Amino acid sequence: MGLLTQDEYKAIAAGLDLPTAAFIDGAFRPAISGSTFETVNPATGEKLADIAACGAEDVDFAVTKAREAFDDGRWSRLHPSDRKDVLIRLAKLMTRNARELAVMESIDSGKTIYDCETVDVPETIRCIKWHAELIDKIYDQVSPASDDHIAMVVREPVGVVGLVLPWNFPLLMLAWKIGPALAAGCSVVVKPAAETTLTALRVAELAMEAGLPRGVLNVVPGHGAEVGEPIGRHMDIDAVSFTGSTATGKRFLTYSAESNAKEVTLEMGGKNPAIVMDDAENLDRVAQHIVNGAFWNMGENCSASSRLIVHKSVKADLLARIAHHAKQWNVGDPLDPETRMGALVSKAHYDKVCGYLDKAENIILGGKADKGFVEATVVEVPGNDHELAREEIFGPVLSVIEVSGFDEAINLANDTDYGLCASIFTANVKRAIRGARSLRAGTVTVNSFGEGDSTTPFGGFKQSGFGGRDNGIHAHDQYTQLKTIWIDLADDADEAVD
């Protein structure tokens, strides 16, 4: 399916029927308080809709319905192949409505329609399908017990799960969480980011149409204090999976400790290094990867390549090539398919990124910002202690640090509070493997920028997160518990006393 014109996308946007209510127990419902909040198009500042502003009482209601659904087994004890069929139908319905979802995602988040059509929506559907197909292919185990015993190690769904989403990839992060959670048999209560609520509500509606039983997938919109914290503190939620900032993620550990010690999986921030050594091949190709890693999705990406650690002998040549490729990342109307960089998600986040630009001492490319849009920016910093080299900006800003050798590059890369992703560019295979092993990050790419795919686990070290992984078979671990079933086979007669 090819891309449309800017005018055609605008016509679709104008005709969208936007969901605005919470989705609980299989139906759209207003917040119990009747409160709402505005959601706006970050590219235009225009109001899109008034969304139900839920609170603790709505969370209670959603958890009660999710618990009822889990306990009566309408989903949790459904045959694995039947759960698979429902999720496959959901993926088909999302495919049928892919263009609507792409436009809705773009106007709600500021993301480009190009990315929504070619990356976000297709990858979302692929993720749902991948976990659906995995449902009936994960086997339990039998331990090597004695001849008089059988010990089975079985997986069981953890129960009711709170899923707290970020605003930078609303659809894709929804899929990363509901895919394995629903596949495992859990019931879920989803809190989308207040900035980007629309597509989660639409997917919940499609899930009901696909045959997902009521109460299994609930979406409770609202702000962090009113919805996120009640989810984190709820005594009847068994686990929480959170993606977002490191500061907010840490709060969920407190919520868990002060409530029912629920399991918590955190996927948080990053300040990801891209190391380019003096023997890197094809610097033009390297520059393309660096630019894509730094500026894709306006840099609003926890795995963005935000630190370029480059050998001094190739720095000038590489920066010239980066400048050339960065020109192709134009800023403009997100609904124009020719636009590569849209608007930052909110006025507050735009102001935050502009604050970092004000601290830049040596801007060598870009640096301009206007009305929610920030152009691709490259900043040279004097060292790794500089604020722009240490703090997660979450915008299209690449900080450049010069090094003289391999060990210095690895040490600088690891000198951070984060450990989500890293990349190394070198033609030396031994150096590449040594570097990949030495880098303290959950995902390391060699001679490329990337995050893996649906088959590979995604998550970080240090303050980038812990407690589990998204994607791959390993994602199912955070939504299941292991149970040992020990069966005694000894013949009672053999144990009788003469």
Tab-separated table of C-alpha atoms in Angstrom:
chain	number	residue	atom	x	y	z
A	1	MET	CA	0.000	0.000	0.000
A	2	GLY	CA	1.667	3.203	-1.197
A	3	LEU	CA	1.731	6.552	0.527
A	4	LEU	CA	-0.966	9.119	-0.171
A	5	THR	CA	-0.621	12.855	-0.747
A	6	GLN	CA	-0.567	15.455	1.991
A	7	ASP	CA	-4.084	16.611	1.039
A	8	GLU	CA	-5.401	13.052	1.147
A	9	TYR	CA	-3.987	12.503	4.619
A	10	LYS	CA	-5.501	15.778	5.799
A	11	ALA	CA	-8.883	14.666	4.448
A	12	ILE	CA	-8.611	11.376	6.364
A	13	ALA	CA	-7.652	13.265	9.530
A	14	ALA	CA	-10.635	15.587	9.191
A	15	GLY	CA	-13.004	12.615	8.915
A	16	LEU	CA	-11.709	10.560	11.857
A	17	ASP	CA	-14.131	9.543	14.584
A	18	LEU	CA	-11.829	9.917	17.561
A	19	PRO	CA	-12.355	7.726	20.646
A	20	THR	CA	-12.535	9.815	23.800
A	21	ALA	CA	-13.846	7.604	26.634
A	22	ALA	CA	-12.162	5.010	28.809
A	23	PHE	CA	-12.539	1.417	27.614
A	24	ILE	CA	-13.457	-0.814	30.544
A	25	ASP	CA	-15.203	-4.185	30.607
A	26	GLY	CA	-15.739	-4.221	26.857
A	27	ALA	CA	-17.328	-0.771	26.469
A	28	PHE	CA	-16.467	2.903	26.214
A	29	ARG	CA	-17.285	4.741	29.428
A	30	PRO	CA	-16.803	8.323	30.659
A	31	ALA	CA	-14.647	8.898	33.702
A	32	ILE	CA	-16.657	8.296	36.870
A	33	SER	CA	-15.978	11.899	37.903
A	34	GLY	CA	-17.099	13.201	34.515
A	35	SER	CA	-13.786	15.027	34.126
A	36	THR	CA	-11.990	15.407	30.792
A	37	PHE	CA	-8.719	16.797	29.498
A	38	GLU	CA	-7.798	18.225	26.110
A	39	THR	CA	-5.611	16.417	23.650
A	40	VAL	CA	-4.067	18.596	20.951
A	41	ASN	CA	-2.282	18.173	17.663
A	42	PRO	CA	1.311	19.132	18.561
A	43	ALA	CA	2.039	20.206	14.983
A	44	THR	CA	-0.768	22.777	14.897
A	45	GLY	CA	-1.726	23.372	18.517
A	46	GLU	CA	-5.336	22.671	17.589
A	47	LYS	CA	-7.580	20.768	19.972
A	48	LEU	CA	-8.397	17.260	18.791
A	49	ALA	CA	-10.784	16.054	21.476
A	50	ASP	CA	-11.726	16.023	25.146
A	51	ILE	CA	-10.527	12.721	26.650
A	52	ALA	CA	-11.952	11.092	29.773
A	53	ALA	CA	-9.742	12.129	32.696
A	54	CYS	CA	-9.866	9.012	34.824
A	55	GLY	CA	-8.895	8.665	38.452
A	56	ALA	CA	-8.378	6.086	41.164
A	57	GLU	CA	-12.038	5.050	41.127
A	58	ASP	CA	-11.819	4.252	37.410
A	59	VAL	CA	-8.653	2.228	38.035
A	60	ASP	CA	-10.483	0.300	40.760
A	61	PHE	CA	-13.354	-0.434	38.396
A	62	ALA	CA	-11.015	-1.570	35.611
A	63	VAL	CA	-9.002	-3.783	37.962
A	64	THR	CA	-12.189	-5.350	39.356
A	65	LYS	CA	-13.374	-6.247	35.863
A	66	ALA	CA	-9.926	-7.476	34.850
A	67	ARG	CA	-9.783	-9.669	37.974
A	68	GLU	CA	-13.228	-11.115	37.285
A	69	ALA	CA	-12.161	-11.950	33.742
A	70	PHE	CA	-8.938	-13.541	34.918
A	71	ASP	CA	-10.448	-15.571	37.732
A	72	ASP	CA	-13.343	-17.025	35.751
A	73	GLY	CA	-10.928	-18.166	33.034
A	74	ARG	CA	-12.722	-16.636	30.051
A	75	TRP	CA	-9.257	-15.789	28.692
A	76	SER	CA	-6.661	-17.105	31.144
A	77	ARG	CA	-7.860	-20.717	30.797
A	78	LEU	CA	-8.870	-20.529	27.161
A	79	HIS	CA	-7.043	-23.068	24.993
A	80	PRO	CA	-3.796	-21.544	23.685
A	81	SER	CA	-4.858	-22.034	20.074
A	82	ASP	CA	-8.092	-20.151	20.756
A	83	ARG	CA	-6.189	-17.227	22.263
A	84	LYS	CA	-3.945	-17.285	19.219
A	85	ASP	CA	-6.943	-17.117	16.882
A	86	VAL	CA	-8.288	-14.019	18.637
A	87	LEU	CA	-4.969	-12.173	18.445
A	88	ILE	CA	-4.557	-13.123	14.791
A	89	ARG	CA	-8.014	-11.664	14.109
A	90	LEU	CA	-6.953	-8.508	15.943
A	91	ALA	CA	-3.867	-8.244	13.725
A	92	LYS	CA	-6.071	-8.625	10.641
A	93	LEU	CA	-8.464	-5.927	11.835
A	94	MET	CA	-5.536	-3.614	12.509
A	95	THR	CA	-4.264	-4.299	9.006
A	96	ARG	CA	-7.697	-3.457	7.616
A	97	ASN	CA	-7.668	-0.198	9.585
A	98	ALA	CA	-3.944	0.512	9.239
A	99	ARG	CA	-4.280	3.851	7.456
A	100	GLU	CA	-6.772	5.164	10.006
A	101	LEU	CA	-4.426	4.125	12.831
A	102	ALA	CA	-1.440	5.761	11.107
A	103	VAL	CA	-3.194	9.106	10.652
A	104	MET	CA	-4.584	9.007	14.198
A	105	GLU	CA	-1.095	8.290	15.540
A	106	SER	CA	0.428	11.148	13.549
A	107	ILE	CA	-2.003	13.886	14.543
A	108	ASP	CA	-1.959	12.815	18.200
A	109	SER	CA	1.828	12.577	18.636
A	110	GLY	CA	3.448	14.809	15.998
A	111	LYS	CA	5.095	11.770	14.411
A	112	THR	CA	5.486	11.860	10.638
A	113	ILE	CA	2.928	10.008	8.575
A	114	TYR	CA	5.888	8.503	6.725
A	115	ASP	CA	7.090	6.774	9.897
A	116	CYS	CA	3.574	5.847	11.012
A	117	GLU	CA	2.746	4.244	7.668
A	118	THR	CA	6.083	2.544	7.000
A	119	VAL	CA	7.346	1.651	10.493
A	120	ASP	CA	5.042	2.098	13.474
A	121	VAL	CA	1.804	0.537	12.253
A	122	PRO	CA	3.380	-2.356	10.294
A	123	GLU	CA	5.701	-3.199	13.205
A	124	THR	CA	2.796	-2.996	15.655
A	125	ILE	CA	0.812	-5.528	13.636
A	126	ARG	CA	3.863	-7.750	13.171
A	127	CYS	CA	4.472	-7.739	16.941
A	128	ILE	CA	0.894	-8.800	17.734
A	129	LYS	CA	1.069	-11.587	15.150
A	130	TRP	CA	4.471	-12.793	16.378
A	131	HIS	CA	3.302	-13.215	19.966
A	132	ALA	CA	0.042	-14.756	18.796
A	133	GLU	CA	1.935	-17.403	16.867
A	134	LEU	CA	4.162	-18.055	19.882
A	135	ILE	CA	1.277	-18.899	22.230
A	136	ASP	CA	1.076	-22.591	21.404
A	137	LYS	CA	4.797	-23.076	20.805
A	138	ILE	CA	6.252	-22.401	24.265
A	139	TYR	CA	6.666	-25.714	26.098
A	140	ASP	CA	6.862	-26.335	29.815
A	141	GLN	CA	9.558	-28.571	31.296
A	142	VAL	CA	10.117	-31.765	33.247
A	143	SER	CA	13.053	-31.832	35.617
A	144	PRO	CA	15.499	-34.784	35.915
A	145	ALA	CA	13.968	-36.142	39.126
A	146	SER	CA	14.377	-39.646	40.522
A	147	ASP	CA	12.609	-42.731	39.179
A	148	ASP	CA	10.048	-42.356	41.960
A	149	HIS	CA	9.120	-38.776	41.107
A	150	ILE	CA	8.023	-36.488	38.284
A	151	ALA	CA	8.743	-32.794	38.672
A	152	MET	CA	6.995	-30.508	36.220
A	153	VAL	CA	7.966	-26.853	35.779
A	154	VAL	CA	4.978	-25.035	34.316
A	155	ARG	CA	4.231	-21.437	33.363
A	156	GLU	CA	1.085	-19.727	34.583
A	157	PRO	CA	-0.128	-16.225	33.735
A	158	VAL	CA	0.818	-13.787	36.477
A	159	GLY	CA	-2.734	-12.395	36.723
A	160	VAL	CA	-3.859	-8.776	36.338
A	161	VAL	CA	-1.137	-6.587	34.855
A	162	GLY	CA	-0.816	-2.806	34.711
A	163	LEU	CA	0.765	-1.610	31.472
A	164	VAL	CA	2.031	1.973	31.558
A	165	LEU	CA	2.951	3.373	28.136
A	166	PRO	CA	5.191	6.217	26.916
A	167	TRP	CA	4.146	8.887	24.434
A	168	ASN	CA	6.913	8.478	21.863
A	169	PHE	CA	5.735	5.193	20.267
A	170	PRO	CA	2.115	4.856	21.439
A	171	LEU	CA	1.044	2.014	19.139
A	172	LEU	CA	4.277	0.093	19.054
A	173	MET	CA	4.784	0.155	22.827
A	174	LEU	CA	1.162	-0.928	23.275
A	175	ALA	CA	1.896	-3.949	21.074
A	176	TRP	CA	5.182	-4.702	22.860
A	177	LYS	CA	3.184	-5.076	26.082
A	178	ILE	CA	-0.258	-6.436	25.201
A	179	GLY	CA	1.241	-8.923	22.719
A	180	PRO	CA	3.047	-11.103	25.291
A	181	ALA	CA	0.698	-10.215	28.188
A	182	LEU	CA	-2.429	-11.354	26.365
A	183	ALA	CA	-0.589	-14.296	24.829
A	184	ALA	CA	0.310	-15.463	28.342
A	185	GLY	CA	-3.336	-15.329	29.420
A	186	CYS	CA	-3.211	-12.205	31.595
A	187	SER	CA	-5.879	-9.553	31.917
A	188	VAL	CA	-4.509	-6.032	31.498
A	189	VAL	CA	-5.196	-2.456	32.530
A	190	VAL	CA	-3.454	-0.088	30.111
A	191	LYS	CA	-2.552	3.494	30.938
A	192	PRO	CA	-1.579	5.314	27.744
A	193	ALA	CA	0.394	8.544	28.037
A	194	ALA	CA	-1.927	11.511	28.459
A	195	GLU	CA	-0.352	13.136	25.399
A	196	THR	CA	-1.121	10.153	23.145
A	197	THR	CA	-4.282	8.289	24.090
A	198	LEU	CA	-6.227	7.861	20.874
A	199	THR	CA	-4.738	4.771	19.226
A	200	ALA	CA	-4.744	2.656	22.406
A	201	LEU	CA	-8.490	3.263	22.730
A	202	ARG	CA	-9.053	2.381	19.070
A	203	VAL	CA	-7.048	-0.850	19.370
A	204	ALA	CA	-9.095	-1.868	22.427
A	205	GLU	CA	-12.240	-1.414	20.362
A	206	LEU	CA	-10.790	-3.546	17.558
A	207	ALA	CA	-9.782	-6.212	20.095
A	208	MET	CA	-13.385	-6.565	21.205
A	209	GLU	CA	-14.422	-6.862	17.569
A	210	ALA	CA	-11.800	-9.607	17.178
A	211	GLY	CA	-13.425	-11.596	19.975
A	212	LEU	CA	-11.334	-10.717	23.013
A	213	PRO	CA	-13.610	-11.302	26.031
A	214	ARG	CA	-14.794	-8.248	27.927
A	215	GLY	CA	-12.674	-7.231	30.871
A	216	VAL	CA	-9.473	-8.691	29.468
A	217	LEU	CA	-8.175	-5.474	27.845
A	218	ASN	CA	-9.013	-2.221	29.605
A	219	VAL	CA	-7.678	1.240	28.719
A	220	VAL	CA	-7.804	3.935	31.406
A	221	PRO	CA	-6.691	7.366	30.126
A	222	GLY	CA	-5.497	10.117	32.410
A	223	HIS	CA	-2.465	11.683	34.015
A	224	GLY	CA	0.248	10.018	36.059
A	225	ALA	CA	-0.808	11.082	39.522
A	226	GLU	CA	-4.461	10.191	38.911
A	227	VAL	CA	-4.029	6.907	37.000
A	228	GLY	CA	-0.398	5.799	36.940
A	229	GLU	CA	0.186	5.975	40.667
A	230	PRO	CA	-3.099	4.183	41.548
A	231	ILE	CA	-2.070	1.398	39.158
A	232	GLY	CA	1.342	1.179	40.809
A	233	ARG	CA	-0.162	1.082	44.296
A	234	HIS	CA	-3.177	-1.139	43.576
A	235	MET	CA	-3.352	-4.140	45.878
A	236	ASP	CA	-5.031	-6.344	43.265
A	237	ILE	CA	-2.612	-5.737	40.390
A	238	ASP	CA	-0.051	-8.542	40.265
A	239	ALA	CA	2.578	-6.931	38.036
A	240	VAL	CA	3.382	-3.660	36.293
A	241	SER	CA	5.319	-3.186	33.079
A	242	PHE	CA	6.440	0.410	32.623
A	243	THR	CA	8.148	2.204	29.740
A	244	GLY	CA	9.087	5.838	30.212
A	245	SER	CA	11.508	8.134	31.982
A	246	THR	CA	13.943	6.888	34.586
A	247	ALA	CA	12.608	9.287	37.221
A	248	THR	CA	9.031	8.047	36.802
A	249	GLY	CA	10.087	4.412	36.581
A	250	LYS	CA	11.790	4.611	39.963
A	251	ARG	CA	8.505	5.719	41.516
A	252	PHE	CA	6.931	2.405	40.567
A	253	LEU	CA	9.456	0.625	42.773
A	254	THR	CA	8.256	2.757	45.671
A	255	TYR	CA	4.613	2.079	44.801
A	256	SER	CA	5.292	-1.649	44.751
A	257	ALA	CA	7.192	-1.621	48.027
A	258	GLU	CA	4.447	0.350	49.738
A	259	SER	CA	1.614	-1.841	48.424
A	260	ASN	CA	1.641	-5.549	47.629
A	261	ALA	CA	5.242	-6.024	46.421
A	262	LYS	CA	3.966	-6.518	42.884
A	263	GLU	CA	6.452	-7.475	40.196
A	264	VAL	CA	7.799	-4.448	38.319
A	265	THR	CA	9.497	-4.386	34.924
A	266	LEU	CA	11.112	-1.082	33.964
A	267	GLU	CA	12.246	0.047	30.513
A	268	MET	CA	13.548	3.566	30.977
A	269	GLY	CA	15.952	6.112	29.544
A	270	GLY	CA	19.180	5.997	27.619
A	271	LYS	CA	22.156	8.084	26.591
A	272	ASN	CA	23.310	5.717	23.915
A	273	PRO	CA	26.823	5.845	22.446
A	274	ALA	CA	27.775	5.282	18.839
A	275	ILE	CA	31.507	4.546	18.628
A	276	VAL	CA	33.226	5.136	15.279
A	277	MET	CA	36.805	3.866	15.176
A	278	ASP	CA	39.572	4.922	12.810
A	279	ASP	CA	39.234	1.735	10.741
A	280	ALA	CA	35.474	2.044	10.134
A	281	GLU	CA	34.602	1.185	6.554
A	282	ASN	CA	32.440	3.327	4.233
A	283	LEU	CA	32.056	6.470	6.325
A	284	ASP	CA	29.182	7.582	4.142
A	285	ARG	CA	27.200	4.531	5.208
A	286	VAL	CA	28.280	5.069	8.810
A	287	ALA	CA	26.996	8.648	8.622
A	288	GLN	CA	23.611	7.419	7.403
A	289	HIS	CA	23.314	5.105	10.409
A	290	ILE	CA	24.382	7.850	12.826
A	291	VAL	CA	21.884	10.324	11.381
A	292	ASN	CA	19.070	7.778	11.437
A	293	GLY	CA	19.908	6.798	15.004
A	294	ALA	CA	20.056	10.382	16.230
A	295	PHE	CA	17.129	11.995	14.402
A	296	TRP	CA	14.567	9.254	13.751
A	297	ASN	CA	11.289	10.170	15.455
A	298	MET	CA	12.753	13.627	16.224
A	299	GLY	CA	15.173	11.968	18.635
A	300	GLU	CA	12.230	11.080	20.884
A	301	ASN	CA	13.553	7.580	21.261
A	302	CYS	CA	15.058	5.933	24.341
A	303	SER	CA	17.469	4.040	22.088
A	304	ALA	CA	18.516	7.079	20.028
A	305	SER	CA	22.216	7.384	19.226
A	306	SER	CA	22.627	10.602	21.173
A	307	ARG	CA	26.403	10.414	21.804
A	308	LEU	CA	28.836	10.119	18.890
A	309	ILE	CA	32.209	8.956	20.199
A	310	VAL	CA	34.497	9.279	17.195
A	311	HIS	CA	38.200	8.703	16.594
A	312	LYS	CA	39.991	11.990	15.924
A	313	SER	CA	41.460	10.764	12.631
A	314	VAL	CA	38.053	10.320	10.986
A	315	LYS	CA	36.030	12.957	12.853
A	316	ALA	CA	36.186	15.751	10.269
A	317	ASP	CA	35.344	13.459	7.357
A	318	LEU	CA	32.498	11.787	9.243
A	319	LEU	CA	30.972	15.078	10.430
A	320	ALA	CA	30.988	16.402	6.862
A	321	ARG	CA	29.079	13.323	5.726
A	322	ILE	CA	26.684	13.585	8.671
A	323	ALA	CA	25.948	17.192	7.678
A	324	HIS	CA	25.208	16.055	4.138
A	325	HIS	CA	22.776	13.327	5.179
A	326	ALA	CA	21.148	15.434	7.892
A	327	LYS	CA	19.925	17.841	5.184
A	328	GLN	CA	17.560	15.095	4.026
A	329	TRP	CA	15.865	15.099	7.450
A	330	ASN	CA	13.623	18.053	6.777
A	331	VAL	CA	11.235	19.499	9.334
A	332	GLY	CA	7.617	20.103	8.353
A	333	ASP	CA	3.975	19.106	8.455
A	334	PRO	CA	3.815	15.544	9.815
A	335	LEU	CA	0.986	14.718	7.377
A	336	ASP	CA	3.217	15.527	4.398
A	337	PRO	CA	4.744	12.176	3.332
A	338	GLU	CA	7.906	14.040	2.285
A	339	THR	CA	8.542	15.211	5.862
A	340	ARG	CA	11.103	13.249	7.865
A	341	MET	CA	10.869	15.157	11.170
A	342	GLY	CA	7.576	16.264	12.677
A	343	ALA	CA	6.680	18.181	15.814
A	344	LEU	CA	7.820	17.413	19.343
A	345	VAL	CA	5.009	15.857	21.337
A	346	SER	CA	4.073	18.815	23.552
A	347	LYS	CA	4.860	22.428	24.396
A	348	ALA	CA	6.428	21.302	27.687
A	349	HIS	CA	8.763	18.863	25.960
A	350	TYR	CA	9.624	21.401	23.250
A	351	ASP	CA	10.627	23.882	25.961
A	352	LYS	CA	12.780	21.218	27.642
A	353	VAL	CA	14.682	20.458	24.424
A	354	CYS	CA	15.122	24.168	23.684
A	355	GLY	CA	16.589	24.553	27.168
A	356	TYR	CA	19.321	22.079	26.256
A	357	LEU	CA	19.988	23.914	22.976
A	358	ASP	CA	20.544	27.085	24.985
A	359	LYS	CA	23.345	25.272	26.850
A	360	ALA	CA	25.130	24.168	23.667
A	361	GLU	CA	28.479	25.941	23.332
A	362	ASN	CA	29.555	24.671	19.924
A	363	ILE	CA	26.685	23.937	17.522
A	364	ILE	CA	28.162	22.656	14.271
A	365	LEU	CA	24.859	21.863	12.553
A	366	GLY	CA	21.262	23.009	13.003
A	367	GLY	CA	20.157	24.372	16.346
A	368	LYS	CA	17.033	26.202	15.177
A	369	ALA	CA	13.669	25.704	16.880
A	370	ASP	CA	10.268	27.222	16.193
A	371	LYS	CA	6.706	26.586	17.397
A	372	GLY	CA	7.145	22.967	18.441
A	373	PHE	CA	9.608	21.971	15.719
A	374	VAL	CA	13.363	21.465	16.235
A	375	GLU	CA	15.740	20.823	13.371
A	376	ALA	CA	18.442	18.165	13.306
A	377	THR	CA	21.263	19.451	15.507
A	378	VAL	CA	24.865	18.351	16.017
A	379	VAL	CA	26.798	19.749	18.983
A	380	GLU	CA	30.463	19.189	19.795
A	381	VAL	CA	31.122	18.943	23.526
A	382	PRO	CA	34.491	19.192	25.289
A	383	GLY	CA	34.085	15.893	27.094
A	384	ASN	CA	31.787	13.304	28.552
A	385	ASP	CA	31.114	15.384	31.666
A	386	HIS	CA	29.222	18.031	29.722
A	387	GLU	CA	25.494	18.241	30.458
A	388	LEU	CA	24.608	17.500	26.816
A	389	ALA	CA	26.715	14.336	26.979
A	390	ARG	CA	25.256	13.007	30.234
A	391	GLU	CA	21.556	13.869	30.312
A	392	GLU	CA	18.835	12.376	28.135
A	393	ILE	CA	17.601	15.222	25.924
A	394	PHE	CA	14.982	13.170	24.042
A	395	GLY	CA	15.199	15.470	21.052
A	396	PRO	CA	17.074	15.662	17.733
A	397	VAL	CA	20.414	16.591	19.302
A	398	LEU	CA	23.612	14.616	18.672
A	399	SER	CA	26.558	15.290	21.007
A	400	VAL	CA	30.018	14.637	19.543
A	401	ILE	CA	33.033	13.589	21.635
A	402	GLU	CA	36.510	13.058	20.165
A	403	VAL	CA	38.728	10.145	21.283
A	404	SER	CA	42.197	8.847	20.427
A	405	GLY	CA	41.798	5.083	20.796
A	406	PHE	CA	39.636	2.023	21.350
A	407	ASP	CA	39.958	1.690	25.127
A	408	GLU	CA	39.227	5.381	25.638
A	409	ALA	CA	36.111	5.054	23.475
A	410	ILE	CA	34.798	2.051	25.415
A	411	ASN	CA	35.459	3.736	28.762
A	412	LEU	CA	33.644	6.891	27.685
A	413	ALA	CA	30.733	4.887	26.313
A	414	ASN	CA	30.318	3.078	29.628
A	415	ASP	CA	30.717	6.261	31.671
A	416	THR	CA	26.989	6.915	31.986
A	417	ASP	CA	24.113	6.150	34.322
A	418	TYR	CA	22.353	4.404	31.455
A	419	GLY	CA	22.862	1.168	29.545
A	420	LEU	CA	20.118	0.658	27.011
A	421	CYS	CA	21.751	0.538	23.565
A	422	ALA	CA	25.154	1.088	21.995
A	423	SER	CA	26.784	0.674	18.608
A	424	ILE	CA	30.324	0.291	17.374
A	425	PHE	CA	31.637	0.836	13.854
A	426	THR	CA	34.897	-0.920	12.974
A	427	ALA	CA	36.272	-3.189	10.254
A	428	ASN	CA	38.203	-5.280	12.774
A	429	VAL	CA	36.160	-8.330	13.744
A	430	LYS	CA	38.076	-8.964	16.966
A	431	ARG	CA	37.691	-5.323	17.979
A	432	ALA	CA	33.977	-5.439	17.168
A	433	ILE	CA	33.382	-8.501	19.338
A	434	ARG	CA	35.563	-7.189	22.165
A	435	GLY	CA	33.698	-3.911	22.017
A	436	ALA	CA	30.276	-5.531	21.962
A	437	ARG	CA	31.184	-7.631	24.999
A	438	SER	CA	32.667	-4.683	26.871
A	439	LEU	CA	29.844	-2.228	26.294
A	440	ARG	CA	27.418	-2.164	29.229
A	441	ALA	CA	24.185	-2.074	27.271
A	442	GLY	CA	21.248	-4.388	26.703
A	443	THR	CA	21.494	-4.156	22.918
A	444	VAL	CA	24.753	-3.623	21.022
A	445	THR	CA	24.811	-3.263	17.252
A	446	VAL	CA	27.901	-3.634	15.110
A	447	ASN	CA	28.323	-1.434	12.029
A	448	SER	CA	24.675	-0.343	12.198
A	449	PHE	CA	22.050	1.401	14.264
A	450	GLY	CA	19.125	-0.707	15.449
A	451	GLU	CA	17.151	-2.276	18.247
A	452	GLY	CA	16.797	-5.826	16.945
A	453	ASP	CA	13.300	-6.973	16.044
A	454	SER	CA	10.320	-8.838	17.507
A	455	THR	CA	12.438	-11.949	18.011
A	456	THR	CA	15.176	-10.340	20.133
A	457	PRO	CA	14.880	-9.191	23.769
A	458	PHE	CA	14.969	-5.433	24.358
A	459	GLY	CA	15.884	-3.785	27.654
A	460	GLY	CA	18.751	-2.169	29.454
A	461	PHE	CA	21.393	-2.243	32.148
A	462	LYS	CA	21.862	0.162	35.056
A	463	GLN	CA	19.274	2.962	35.177
A	464	SER	CA	17.894	2.063	31.770
A	465	GLY	CA	15.783	-0.616	33.418
A	466	PHE	CA	15.523	-4.110	34.805
A	467	GLY	CA	13.071	-6.798	35.801
A	468	GLY	CA	12.523	-8.300	32.380
A	469	ARG	CA	12.708	-7.715	28.665
A	470	ASP	CA	10.337	-6.602	25.946
A	471	ASN	CA	10.238	-8.536	22.657
A	472	GLY	CA	11.313	-12.091	21.950
A	473	ILE	CA	10.354	-15.184	23.893
A	474	HIS	CA	11.845	-13.506	26.959
A	475	ALA	CA	9.019	-10.952	26.978
A	476	HIS	CA	6.648	-13.692	28.120
A	477	ASP	CA	8.681	-14.191	31.288
A	478	GLN	CA	7.476	-10.916	32.806
A	479	TYR	CA	3.824	-11.974	32.375
A	480	THR	CA	4.141	-15.539	33.694
A	481	GLN	CA	5.139	-17.254	36.907
A	482	LEU	CA	6.927	-20.566	37.243
A	483	LYS	CA	5.310	-23.296	39.305
A	484	THR	CA	6.903	-26.585	40.320
A	485	ILE	CA	4.529	-29.566	40.497
A	486	TRP	CA	6.193	-32.465	42.350
A	487	ILE	CA	4.544	-35.857	41.931
A	488	ASP	CA	5.481	-38.832	44.100
A	489	LEU	CA	5.349	-42.097	42.125
A	490	ALA	CA	6.618	-44.413	44.872
A	491	ASP	CA	4.523	-47.525	45.420
A	492	ASP	CA	3.103	-47.392	48.939
A	493	ALA	CA	3.751	-51.133	49.280
A	494	ASP	CA	7.450	-50.539	48.738
A	495	GLU	CA	7.514	-48.274	51.741
A	496	ALA	CA	5.538	-50.557	54.055
A	497	VAL	CA	7.278	-51.746	57.215
A	498	ASP	CA	7.532	-55.538	57.665
